[in-house]
Coordinates of C-alpha atoms in Angstrom, one line a residue:
Chain A
X51 CA 58.8 -111.3 11.9
X52 CA 55.6 -112.5 11.5
X53 CA 52.7 -111.2 9.2
X54 CA 51.3 -107.8 9.9
X55 CA 49.8 -107.1 13.0
X56 CA 48.7 -103.4 11.8
X57 CA 47.6 -102.5 8.2
X58 CA 46.4 -98.9 7.5
X59 CA 45.1 -97.9 4.4
X60 CA 44.7 -94.2 3.3
X61 CA 43.9 -93.4 6.9
X62 CA 43.1 -89.7 7.4
X63 CA 42.1 -87.5 10.0
X64 CA 41.2 -83.8 9.5
X65 CA 40.3 -80.7 12.0
X66 CA 38.7 -77.7 11.0
X67 CA 40.0 -74.4 12.1
X68 CA 37.3 -71.6 11.3
X69 CA 36.7 -72.3 7.6
X70 CA 39.8 -73.9 7.1
X71 CA 40.3 -78.0 7.0
X72 CA 43.7 -79.3 8.6
X73 CA 45.1 -82.7 7.7
X74 CA 46.3 -84.2 10.8
X75 CA 46.9 -87.1 8.7
X76 CA 46.7 -87.6 5.3
X77 CA 45.9 -91.0 3.6
X78 CA 48.7 -92.9 5.4
X79 CA 49.2 -96.4 4.2
X80 CA 51.1 -98.2 7.1
X81 CA 51.8 -101.8 7.7
X82 CA 53.6 -102.9 11.2
X83 CA 54.5 -106.6 10.9
X84 CA 54.3 -108.5 14.5
X85 CA 57.3 -108.5 16.3
X86 CA 58.4 -105.1 14.9
X87 CA 59.8 -101.9 17.0
X88 CA 58.8 -98.8 15.0
X89 CA 59.9 -95.5 15.7
X90 CA 57.2 -92.8 14.6
X91 CA 59.5 -89.2 14.2
X92 CA 59.1 -86.0 12.8
X93 CA 58.6 -82.4 13.7
X94 CA 56.0 -81.1 15.9
X95 CA 52.6 -80.9 14.3
X96 CA 53.3 -83.7 11.7
X97 CA 50.7 -85.8 13.0
X98 CA 52.8 -88.2 15.1
X99 CA 50.6 -88.8 18.1
X100 CA 47.4 -88.6 16.2
X101 CA 48.9 -91.5 14.3
X102 CA 49.8 -93.3 17.5
X103 CA 46.3 -92.9 19.2
X104 CA 44.7 -93.9 15.7
X105 CA 47.0 -97.3 15.8
X106 CA 46.0 -97.7 19.4
X107 CA 42.2 -97.0 18.8
X108 CA 41.9 -94.4 21.3
X109 CA 41.0 -92.2 17.8
X110 CA 38.9 -92.7 14.8
X111 CA 39.7 -91.8 11.2
X112 CA 37.7 -89.9 8.9
X113 CA 38.7 -91.9 6.3
X114 CA 40.6 -94.8 5.0
X115 CA 40.5 -98.3 6.8
X116 CA 42.7 -100.0 9.8
X117 CA 42.9 -104.0 10.8
X118 CA 44.4 -104.6 14.0
X119 CA 45.1 -107.9 14.9
X120 CA 42.6 -109.4 11.6
X121 CA 40.1 -106.7 12.9
X122 CA 38.7 -103.9 11.0
X123 CA 38.4 -101.5 13.7
X124 CA 37.6 -98.2 11.7
X125 CA 33.9 -98.7 12.5
X126 CA 34.1 -100.3 15.9
X127 CA 32.0 -98.6 18.8
X128 CA 33.9 -97.2 21.7
X129 CA 33.0 -100.2 23.5
X130 CA 34.6 -102.8 21.3
X131 CA 37.4 -100.5 21.0
X132 CA 37.8 -100.8 24.7
X133 CA 37.7 -104.4 24.7
X134 CA 40.3 -104.5 21.8
X135 CA 42.7 -102.1 24.0
X136 CA 42.2 -104.2 27.1
X137 CA 43.5 -107.6 25.3
X138 CA 46.1 -107.1 23.1
X139 CA 47.7 -103.7 23.6
X140 CA 49.3 -101.3 26.3
X141 CA 50.1 -97.5 26.1
X142 CA 53.0 -95.9 27.8
X143 CA 52.6 -92.0 28.2
X144 CA 54.9 -89.1 28.3
X145 CA 53.2 -87.9 31.3
X146 CA 53.1 -91.4 33.1
X147 CA 49.6 -91.0 34.6
X148 CA 50.1 -92.8 37.4
X149 CA 47.5 -92.5 40.3
X150 CA 49.2 -90.7 42.9
X151 CA 47.3 -92.6 45.8
X152 CA 48.0 -96.3 44.5
X153 CA 51.3 -97.9 45.1
X154 CA 53.5 -99.3 42.4
X155 CA 52.3 -102.8 42.4
X156 CA 48.1 -100.8 42.5
X157 CA 49.3 -99.1 39.6
X158 CA 50.4 -101.7 37.6
X159 CA 47.4 -104.0 38.6
X160 CA 44.6 -101.2 37.4
X161 CA 44.3 -102.9 34.2
X162 CA 42.7 -105.9 36.2
X163 CA 40.7 -104.0 37.9
X164 CA 38.8 -103.1 34.4
X165 CA 38.8 -106.4 32.9
X166 CA 37.9 -108.0 36.0
X167 CA 40.3 -110.6 35.9
X168 CA 41.4 -112.3 39.5
X169 CA 44.5 -114.4 40.1
X170 CA 47.2 -112.4 38.6
X171 CA 49.2 -112.3 41.7
X172 CA 52.0 -113.8 40.2
X173 CA 51.8 -112.3 36.7
X174 CA 52.3 -108.6 38.2
X175 CA 55.5 -110.3 40.3
X176 CA 57.0 -111.1 37.0
X177 CA 56.2 -108.0 35.5
X178 CA 57.6 -105.7 38.8
X179 CA 60.7 -107.9 38.4
X180 CA 61.1 -107.2 34.6
X181 CA 60.9 -103.6 35.6
X182 CA 63.3 -103.8 38.1
X183 CA 61.1 -102.4 40.9
X184 CA 60.7 -105.3 43.2
X185 CA 62.1 -102.9 46.2
X186 CA 59.9 -100.2 45.5
X187 CA 56.2 -102.1 45.0
X188 CA 54.6 -100.4 48.4
X189 CA 55.8 -97.0 47.1
X190 CA 53.8 -94.4 46.1
X191 CA 54.2 -92.4 42.7
X192 CA 55.5 -89.2 44.7
X193 CA 58.3 -91.4 46.3
X194 CA 59.5 -92.3 43.1
X195 CA 62.4 -90.8 40.5
X196 CA 61.2 -90.0 36.8
X197 CA 62.7 -93.1 35.4
X198 CA 60.8 -95.3 38.1
X199 CA 57.5 -93.8 37.3
X200 CA 58.3 -94.6 33.7
X201 CA 58.9 -98.1 34.8
X202 CA 55.9 -98.5 36.6
X203 CA 53.7 -96.9 33.7
X204 CA 55.5 -99.7 31.4
X205 CA 54.7 -102.1 33.9
X206 CA 51.0 -101.3 33.8
X207 CA 51.0 -101.2 29.9
X208 CA 52.7 -104.8 29.7
X209 CA 50.5 -106.5 32.8
X210 CA 47.7 -107.8 30.4
X211 CA 50.4 -109.2 28.2
X212 CA 49.8 -107.2 25.3
X213 CA 50.8 -107.8 21.6
X214 CA 51.6 -104.2 20.9
X215 CA 52.8 -101.5 23.2
X216 CA 52.3 -98.3 22.4
X217 CA 54.6 -95.3 23.9
X218 CA 54.3 -91.7 23.2
X219 CA 57.5 -89.9 24.1
X220 CA 58.1 -92.6 27.0
X221 CA 61.9 -90.7 27.2
X222 CA 60.1 -87.0 26.9
X223 CA 60.1 -86.0 30.5
X224 CA 63.4 -88.2 31.5
X225 CA 67.3 -87.4 31.5
X226 CA 69.8 -88.8 29.3
X227 CA 70.7 -91.5 31.4
X228 CA 67.0 -92.5 32.9
X229 CA 66.0 -92.4 29.3
X230 CA 68.7 -94.7 27.9
X231 CA 67.7 -97.5 30.8
X232 CA 64.2 -96.9 29.4
X233 CA 65.2 -97.7 25.7
X234 CA 67.3 -100.5 26.9
X235 CA 64.3 -101.7 28.5
X236 CA 61.8 -101.7 25.6
X237 CA 64.4 -103.1 23.6
X238 CA 64.3 -106.0 25.9
X239 CA 60.7 -106.5 25.6
X240 CA 60.8 -106.3 21.9
X241 CA 63.4 -109.0 22.0
X242 CA 60.6 -111.0 23.9
X243 CA 58.6 -110.7 20.9
X244 CA 56.4 -107.8 22.0
X245 CA 55.2 -105.4 18.7
X246 CA 56.6 -101.8 19.8
X247 CA 55.4 -98.6 18.1
X248 CA 56.8 -95.6 19.4
X249 CA 56.3 -92.0 19.1
X250 CA 59.7 -89.9 19.8
X251 CA 62.4 -87.0 19.4
X252 CA 64.7 -89.4 21.0
X253 CA 67.2 -90.1 18.4
X254 CA 69.0 -92.9 20.1
X255 CA 65.6 -94.8 20.6
X256 CA 64.6 -94.0 17.1
X257 CA 67.8 -95.6 16.1
X258 CA 67.2 -98.9 17.9
X259 CA 63.9 -99.3 16.2
X260 CA 63.8 -101.7 13.1
X261 CA 62.3 -98.8 11.2
X262 CA 61.5 -95.4 11.3
X263 CA 58.5 -93.7 10.0
X264 CA 58.9 -89.8 9.2
X265 CA 56.1 -87.9 9.5
X266 CA 55.9 -84.4 8.0
X267 CA 52.5 -82.5 7.8
X268 CA 50.2 -85.8 8.4
X269 CA 52.3 -87.6 5.3
X270 CA 55.0 -89.9 5.6
X271 CA 58.0 -88.9 4.0
Chain B
X482 CA 36.4 -109.3 45.2
X483 CA 36.5 -106.7 42.6
X484 CA 33.7 -104.4 43.6
X485 CA 35.6 -104.3 47.1
X486 CA 38.5 -103.3 45.1
X487 CA 36.6 -100.5 43.2
X488 CA 35.4 -99.3 46.3
X489 CA 38.8 -99.0 47.8
X490 CA 39.9 -97.3 44.8
X491 CA 37.1 -94.7 44.9
X492 CA 38.1 -94.0 48.3
X493 CA 41.9 -93.3 47.7
X494 CA 40.5 -91.0 44.9
X495 CA 38.5 -88.8 47.5
X496 CA 41.5 -89.1 49.9
X497 CA 43.5 -87.1 47.3
X498 CA 41.9 -84.0 48.2
X499 CA 41.5 -84.2 51.5
X500 CA 39.9 -80.6 52.5
X501 CA 38.0 -80.8 49.4
X502 CA 36.4 -83.9 50.4
X503 CA 35.9 -82.9 54.2
X504 CA 34.2 -79.9 53.2
X505 CA 31.7 -81.4 51.0
X506 CA 31.1 -84.3 53.7
X507 CA 30.0 -81.2 56.0
X508 CA 28.2 -79.6 53.3
X509 CA 26.4 -82.7 53.7
X510 CA 26.2 -83.3 56.9
X511 CA 24.4 -80.3 57.6
X512 CA 21.8 -80.9 55.5
X513 CA 21.1 -83.9 56.9
X514 CA 21.4 -82.6 60.4
X515 CA 18.8 -80.3 59.6
X516 CA 16.6 -83.2 57.8
X517 CA 17.3 -85.6 60.7
X518 CA 16.3 -82.9 63.5
X519 CA 13.0 -82.1 61.8
X520 CA 12.0 -85.5 61.1
X521 CA 13.0 -86.4 65.0
X522 CA 11.0 -83.3 66.0
X523 CA 8.2 -84.3 64.3
X524 CA 8.0 -87.7 65.3
X525 CA 9.1 -86.5 68.9
X526 CA 6.6 -83.7 68.9
X527 CA 3.6 -86.1 68.0
X528 CA 4.7 -88.5 70.4
X529 CA 4.8 -86.4 73.4
X530 CA 1.6 -84.4 72.3
X531 CA 0.0 -87.8 72.3
X532 CA 1.2 -88.8 75.7
X533 CA 0.4 -85.7 76.9
X534 CA -3.0 -85.5 76.1
X535 CA -3.4 -88.9 77.1
X536 CA -1.9 -88.0 80.4
X537 CA -4.5 -85.9 80.8
X538 CA -6.9 -88.7 81.3
X539 CA -10.1 -87.2 79.9
X540 CA -11.4 -88.3 76.9
X541 CA -13.2 -84.9 76.2
X542 CA -12.9 -81.5 77.8
X543 CA -15.9 -79.4 78.4
X544 CA -14.9 -75.5 78.3
X545 CA -16.7 -71.9 77.9
X546 CA -17.9 -71.0 74.4
X547 CA -15.3 -68.9 72.5
X548 CA -12.1 -70.4 70.8
X549 CA -12.8 -73.7 72.3
X550 CA -9.5 -75.5 70.8
X551 CA -7.1 -73.1 71.8
X552 CA -8.8 -73.2 75.1
X553 CA -8.2 -76.3 75.9
X554 CA -4.9 -76.4 74.6
X555 CA -3.8 -73.4 77.2
X556 CA -5.6 -75.2 80.1
X557 CA -3.8 -78.5 79.5
X558 CA -0.7 -76.5 78.8
X559 CA -1.4 -74.2 82.0
X560 CA -2.5 -71.3 80.7
X561 CA -5.5 -69.5 82.1
X562 CA -8.1 -68.0 79.9
X563 CA -10.7 -65.2 81.4
X564 CA -14.1 -67.3 80.8
X565 CA -15.8 -69.6 83.0
X566 CA -18.2 -72.4 83.8
X567 CA -20.7 -72.4 86.6
X568 CA -21.5 -74.9 88.8
X569 CA -24.7 -75.4 87.6
X570 CA -22.9 -76.6 84.1
X571 CA -21.0 -79.2 86.1
X572 CA -24.3 -80.8 87.3
X573 CA -25.4 -80.6 84.0
X574 CA -22.7 -82.7 82.6
X575 CA -22.4 -85.3 85.5
X576 CA -26.1 -86.0 84.8
X577 CA -25.7 -87.1 81.3
X578 CA -25.5 -90.9 81.0
X579 CA -22.3 -92.6 79.7
X580 CA -20.4 -89.8 81.6
X581 CA -18.2 -91.5 84.6
X582 CA -16.3 -88.6 85.2
X583 CA -17.0 -84.8 85.4
X584 CA -14.2 -83.5 87.2
X585 CA -14.0 -79.7 87.7
X586 CA -10.9 -77.5 86.9
X587 CA -9.9 -74.0 88.0
X588 CA -6.7 -72.5 86.7
X589 CA -5.3 -69.3 88.3
X590 CA -1.7 -67.6 88.3
X591 CA 0.1 -66.0 90.6
X592 CA 4.0 -64.7 90.2
X593 CA 6.9 -65.6 92.2
X594 CA 10.1 -64.0 91.1
X595 CA 8.8 -62.3 88.4
X596 CA 7.8 -66.1 86.8
X597 CA 4.4 -67.5 86.8
X598 CA 3.3 -70.5 88.3
X599 CA 0.1 -72.7 87.7
X600 CA -2.3 -73.0 90.5
X601 CA -4.6 -76.3 89.5
X602 CA -7.9 -76.4 91.1
X603 CA -9.1 -80.1 91.5
X604 CA -11.4 -82.5 93.0
X605 CA -9.1 -84.6 94.8
X606 CA -11.2 -87.9 94.3
X607 CA -12.4 -87.3 90.7
X608 CA -8.9 -86.1 89.9
X609 CA -7.1 -89.6 90.9
X610 CA -9.8 -91.0 89.1
X611 CA -9.1 -89.6 85.7
X612 CA -5.3 -90.1 86.4
X613 CA -4.7 -93.7 88.2
X614 CA -1.2 -93.4 87.1
X615 CA -0.2 -90.4 89.6
X616 CA 1.8 -91.4 92.8
X617 CA 3.7 -89.6 95.5
X618 CA 7.1 -89.1 95.5
X619 CA 7.1 -87.8 99.1
X620 CA 4.1 -87.2 101.2
X621 CA 0.4 -87.5 100.6
X622 CA -2.4 -86.3 98.7
X623 CA -5.0 -84.0 100.4
X624 CA -8.2 -84.6 100.5
X625 CA -11.3 -82.0 99.4
X626 CA -12.3 -81.0 102.8
X627 CA -8.5 -79.8 103.5
X628 CA -7.9 -76.2 104.1
X629 CA -4.1 -74.6 103.6
X630 CA -2.9 -77.6 101.8
X631 CA -1.5 -78.4 98.2
X632 CA 0.4 -81.0 96.4
X633 CA 3.1 -80.0 93.5
X634 CA 4.6 -81.2 90.7
X635 CA 7.7 -83.4 90.7
X636 CA 9.9 -80.5 88.4
X637 CA 8.5 -77.6 90.3
X638 CA 9.5 -79.3 93.7
X639 CA 13.1 -79.8 91.5
X640 CA 13.1 -76.4 90.0
X641 CA 11.6 -74.2 93.1
X642 CA 13.9 -76.8 96.0
X643 CA 10.3 -77.5 97.5
X644 CA 9.7 -80.3 100.0
X645 CA 7.2 -81.4 102.1
X646 CA 6.4 -79.2 104.9
X647 CA 7.4 -75.9 102.9
X648 CA 5.0 -73.2 103.1
X649 CA 4.1 -70.7 100.0
X650 CA 2.1 -68.0 100.0
X651 CA -0.4 -66.6 97.2
X652 CA -3.8 -65.6 96.1
X653 CA -5.7 -62.0 96.5
X654 CA -4.8 -61.9 100.0
X655 CA -1.4 -63.8 100.2
X656 CA -2.8 -67.2 102.3
X657 CA -0.5 -69.6 103.4
X658 CA -0.2 -73.2 101.5
X659 CA 1.6 -76.0 102.8
X660 CA 3.1 -78.6 100.6
X661 CA 1.5 -82.2 101.9
X662 CA 3.0 -84.1 99.1
X663 CA 5.2 -84.1 95.9
X664 CA 3.8 -86.1 92.9
X665 CA 6.2 -88.4 91.2
X666 CA 7.3 -87.7 87.5
X667 CA 4.4 -88.0 85.0
X668 CA 6.2 -86.6 82.0
X669 CA 3.5 -84.2 81.4
X670 CA 2.8 -80.6 82.3
X671 CA 1.4 -81.8 85.9
X672 CA 5.0 -81.7 86.8
X673 CA 4.7 -77.9 86.5
X674 CA 1.9 -77.4 88.5
X675 CA 0.8 -76.4 92.1
X676 CA -2.5 -78.6 92.8
X677 CA -4.9 -77.2 95.1
X678 CA -8.7 -78.1 96.5
X679 CA -10.9 -76.7 93.8
X680 CA -13.1 -75.0 96.5
X681 CA -9.8 -73.1 98.1
X682 CA -8.5 -71.8 94.5
X683 CA -12.2 -70.7 94.0
X684 CA -12.2 -68.8 97.9
X685 CA -8.4 -67.4 97.5
X686 CA -8.7 -66.0 93.8
X687 CA -12.6 -65.0 94.5
X688 CA -14.2 -67.1 92.0
X689 CA -17.0 -68.9 93.8
X690 CA -18.8 -71.6 92.1
X691 CA -16.6 -70.9 88.9
X692 CA -14.0 -73.4 87.2
X693 CA -11.7 -73.0 84.0
X694 CA -13.4 -76.1 82.4
X695 CA -14.9 -79.8 83.2
X696 CA -12.8 -83.0 82.3
X697 CA -14.6 -85.7 81.4
X698 CA -14.0 -89.6 81.3
X699 CA -16.4 -91.8 79.4
X700 CA -18.0 -95.1 80.6
X701 CA -17.5 -96.0 77.2
X702 CA -15.4 -94.4 74.4
X703 CA -17.4 -95.6 71.2
X704 CA -20.5 -93.2 72.7
X705 CA -18.1 -90.1 72.3
X706 CA -20.0 -88.6 69.6
X707 CA -23.6 -89.4 71.2
X708 CA -21.7 -87.7 74.7
X709 CA -20.2 -84.8 72.9
X710 CA -23.6 -83.9 71.1
X711 CA -25.4 -84.2 74.6
X712 CA -23.0 -81.7 76.5
X713 CA -23.1 -79.6 73.6
X714 CA -26.8 -78.9 74.4
X715 CA -25.5 -77.2 77.6
X716 CA -25.6 -73.6 76.8
X717 CA -22.3 -72.2 78.0
X718 CA -20.6 -75.5 77.3
X719 CA -18.2 -76.0 74.2
X720 CA -17.1 -79.6 73.9
X721 CA -13.4 -80.6 72.4
X722 CA -12.4 -84.2 72.3
X723 CA -8.4 -85.2 72.6
X724 CA -8.1 -85.5 68.7
X725 CA -9.5 -82.4 68.1
X726 CA -7.0 -80.8 70.4
X727 CA -4.2 -82.9 68.6
X728 CA -5.0 -81.4 65.2
X729 CA -5.5 -77.7 66.6
X730 CA -2.2 -77.8 68.6
X731 CA -0.7 -79.7 65.3
X732 CA -2.3 -76.8 63.2
X733 CA -0.6 -74.2 65.9
X734 CA 2.8 -75.5 65.1
X735 CA 2.4 -76.1 61.4
X736 CA 3.7 -73.0 60.5
X737 CA 7.0 -73.4 62.2
X738 CA 7.7 -76.8 60.8
X739 CA 6.4 -75.1 57.0
X740 CA 9.4 -72.5 57.6
X741 CA 11.7 -75.5 58.9
X742 CA 10.8 -77.4 55.8
X743 CA 11.4 -74.3 53.6
X744 CA 15.1 -74.1 55.4
X745 CA 15.6 -77.8 54.9
X746 CA 14.7 -77.5 51.5
X747 CA 17.3 -74.3 50.7
X748 CA 19.7 -76.5 52.4
X749 CA 19.6 -79.3 50.5
X750 CA 19.1 -77.5 47.3
X751 CA 22.6 -75.7 48.5
X752 CA 24.4 -79.0 49.4
X753 CA 23.3 -80.9 46.3
X754 CA 24.6 -77.8 43.9
X755 CA 27.8 -77.8 46.0
X756 CA 28.1 -81.6 45.7
X757 CA 27.9 -81.4 41.9
X758 CA 29.8 -78.4 41.4
X759 CA 32.7 -80.4 43.9
X760 CA 32.4 -83.4 41.6
X761 CA 32.3 -81.6 38.1
X762 CA 35.6 -79.9 39.0
X763 CA 36.9 -83.2 40.1
X764 CA 35.8 -84.6 36.9
X765 CA 37.5 -81.7 34.7
X766 CA 40.8 -82.2 36.9
X767 CA 40.8 -85.7 36.5
X768 CA 40.0 -85.7 32.4
X769 CA 43.4 -87.1 31.6
X770 CA 43.5 -90.0 34.3
X771 CA 40.1 -90.9 32.7
X772 CA 41.9 -91.2 29.6
X773 CA 44.5 -93.1 30.8
X774 CA 41.8 -95.5 32.1
X775 CA 40.2 -96.0 29.6
X776 CA 43.4 -96.3 27.2
X777 CA 44.1 -99.3 29.4
X778 CA 40.6 -100.8 29.3
X779 CA 38.0 -98.9 31.5
X780 CA 34.5 -98.9 30.0
X781 CA 32.7 -95.7 30.5
X782 CA 30.3 -98.0 32.7
X783 CA 33.6 -98.3 34.7
X784 CA 34.6 -94.3 35.3
X785 CA 30.8 -93.8 35.8
X786 CA 30.5 -96.3 38.4
X787 CA 33.8 -94.5 40.2
X788 CA 32.5 -91.3 40.4
X789 CA 28.8 -92.8 41.5
X790 CA 31.1 -94.5 44.3
X791 CA 32.7 -91.5 45.4
X792 CA 29.7 -89.4 45.3
X793 CA 27.6 -92.3 47.6
X794 CA 30.5 -92.6 49.8
X795 CA 30.6 -88.8 50.4
X796 CA 27.1 -88.0 51.0
X797 CA 26.6 -91.4 52.9
X798 CA 29.6 -90.1 55.2
X799 CA 27.9 -86.6 55.4
X800 CA 24.7 -88.8 56.5
X801 CA 26.5 -90.8 58.8
X802 CA 28.2 -87.1 60.5
X803 CA 24.9 -85.3 60.5
X804 CA 22.8 -87.6 62.5
X805 CA 25.6 -87.7 64.6
X806 CA 25.8 -84.2 65.1
X807 CA 22.2 -84.0 65.5
X808 CA 21.9 -86.4 68.3
X809 CA 24.9 -84.9 70.1
X810 CA 22.9 -81.2 69.6
X811 CA 20.0 -82.6 70.5
X812 CA 19.7 -80.8 73.7
X813 CA 20.6 -77.6 71.8
X814 CA 18.3 -78.1 69.0
X815 CA 15.5 -79.2 71.4
X816 CA 15.9 -75.8 73.6
X817 CA 15.9 -74.0 70.5
X818 CA 12.7 -75.5 69.3
X819 CA 11.2 -75.1 72.2
X820 CA 11.6 -71.0 72.0
X821 CA 10.4 -71.0 68.4
X822 CA 7.4 -73.7 68.7
X823 CA 4.3 -72.0 70.5
X824 CA 3.0 -74.9 72.0
X825 CA 5.6 -77.6 73.1
X826 CA 4.7 -80.8 75.2
X827 CA 6.8 -82.0 78.1
X828 CA 9.2 -84.7 77.7
X829 CA 11.8 -85.7 75.5
X830 CA 11.0 -83.9 71.6
X831 CA 14.2 -85.1 70.1
X832 CA 14.7 -88.8 70.5
X833 CA 17.0 -91.3 68.6
X834 CA 14.8 -93.8 66.3
X835 CA 16.3 -96.4 64.1
X836 CA 13.6 -95.7 61.5
X837 CA 14.4 -92.1 61.3
X838 CA 18.1 -92.9 61.0
X839 CA 17.3 -95.4 58.1
X840 CA 15.4 -92.7 56.6
X841 CA 17.9 -90.1 57.0
X842 CA 20.5 -92.5 55.5
X843 CA 18.4 -93.3 52.5
X844 CA 17.9 -89.5 51.8
X845 CA 21.4 -89.0 51.8
X846 CA 21.7 -91.8 49.7
X847 CA 19.4 -90.8 47.3
X848 CA 21.2 -87.4 47.2
X849 CA 24.5 -89.0 46.2
X850 CA 22.7 -90.9 43.5
X851 CA 21.0 -87.4 42.2
X852 CA 24.3 -85.5 42.5
X853 CA 27.0 -88.0 41.2
X854 CA 24.6 -88.7 38.2
X855 CA 25.4 -86.3 35.9
X856 CA 28.9 -86.2 36.6
X857 CA 29.1 -89.8 36.2
X858 CA 27.5 -89.6 32.9
X859 CA 29.7 -87.1 32.1
X860 CA 33.2 -88.8 32.6
X861 CA 31.7 -91.9 31.2
X862 CA 31.5 -90.2 27.8
X863 CA 34.8 -88.9 27.6
X864 CA 36.4 -90.0 24.7
X865 CA 39.9 -91.5 25.6
X866 CA 41.6 -89.4 23.0
X867 CA 40.0 -85.9 24.0
X868 CA 40.8 -86.7 27.7
X869 CA 44.4 -87.3 27.2
X870 CA 44.6 -84.3 24.8
X871 CA 43.1 -82.3 27.3
X872 CA 46.2 -83.0 29.9
X873 CA 48.6 -80.8 26.7
X874 CA 46.2 -77.9 26.8

């Protein structure tokens, strides 16, 4: 593995419930090396998703600093964070969030619509091949199984050739056999040099990671 | 290329909720149909009124003192007023320099099958000077000294199935009149009248030397003010110009038009709130989707643009549909307008006009932008985190 692609120092996020101040993340120090496969685990409410969202520039910390790909992102504006997400990150969600009226190919191509890139046909073909859905490119999401939908979501996350893949419970909605296929796919992608950070309750997936980051009450334990 | 893809993407989004999309489009269509109908009615009404006044053939109408504009409107439209000018007034009018034609008119009504019919007493020679475009569909015109003959308008002949040689009886003593000619269509109220020599109308309705109005044509229209003033000096006469007539008739329909405008405003406001409500519901339902889009690189502008394209598509489709409905239903609309508007000229009131179609489409586009702006801004400001978290709640 190479140098750190993510460096977080004393990363803190709080919420208010009435007069009470709740720590979703409490002074987290974390380094993720380029090419690393890290799994964030912990009980519900421990701050796993909040940490993943923070590392993915979807959320901003209340305190602490965060550097991603040598850029300090703590004080970036939404537009700049959007650019960073577009250029170096891919996201996979538990709910897939596929657009029901778009075909497999169109869902995968979606990021190109937003970064105004053209001439991406070969890239998309290659991604479709990687996720094993060559025969299903024109199908709509409702014609796919859960595992296939998650593969499309992974394909969409990979299409802009990100350096970091962030996945929130990518096997959470899948049966064990399908989950195993997804895990193997993630493992293969990591083998090709992609940095992967997953939030998971799936032990098999967590055990494949180079490092497990256990969270409890907003702290790494 | 990307714009086309964006538009296609927006259209596919709309197709996800077909019923809601269809209902919203229908709502806009209703508002635009009313808007388009009012504009076409307004333009058609003014055009036909102009045409009708033009078809009077006179520059001025001399009417008995009283309510001159209403009287003139009634005369052109075939109404009867209970006041008369006398033959001396006609002589005085004809003597004024600059008057080329001063044609006496005497209108009277008779009833047949419980429907009023208008008898128009005219001077055959002078009337044909005033209306040189008159031509005969069948038969011939009468001469001033002929008795017991008449010419009928084209529409009247069609609706009553009249032909040359038919005889109708009317007047105080139910005297017979033979039809010697049927006019070609004039697209004016003339199509509905029975034309007789004025001396015959005076005789059969017992109005000797009396006339309802004098239609006056000038040698030089630029002298209209001067000659009007001279005519006003005749004690029994009040003068109405065609432009004054136009203003009076438009005032008569003004209140109906105001009512129609109010209906349109209400329809448009309801439609606008309906569209905004639909869009806000749609934005709320798709929060997590927008969150995902932002996560994969969409900017707030992209999301806002998407909503605006969807809205503009909704309202433009509604606009096109509304205009289509309006054109297809123009006969019904015209019938309705003729029932509620006090004075409607002959001819088509509602005709398709490219300019009005353009204005109506622009109107639906503006509705789209107005309605889409708030939901677009709202959705563009969604934080990706908040949007995605929303799906867990």
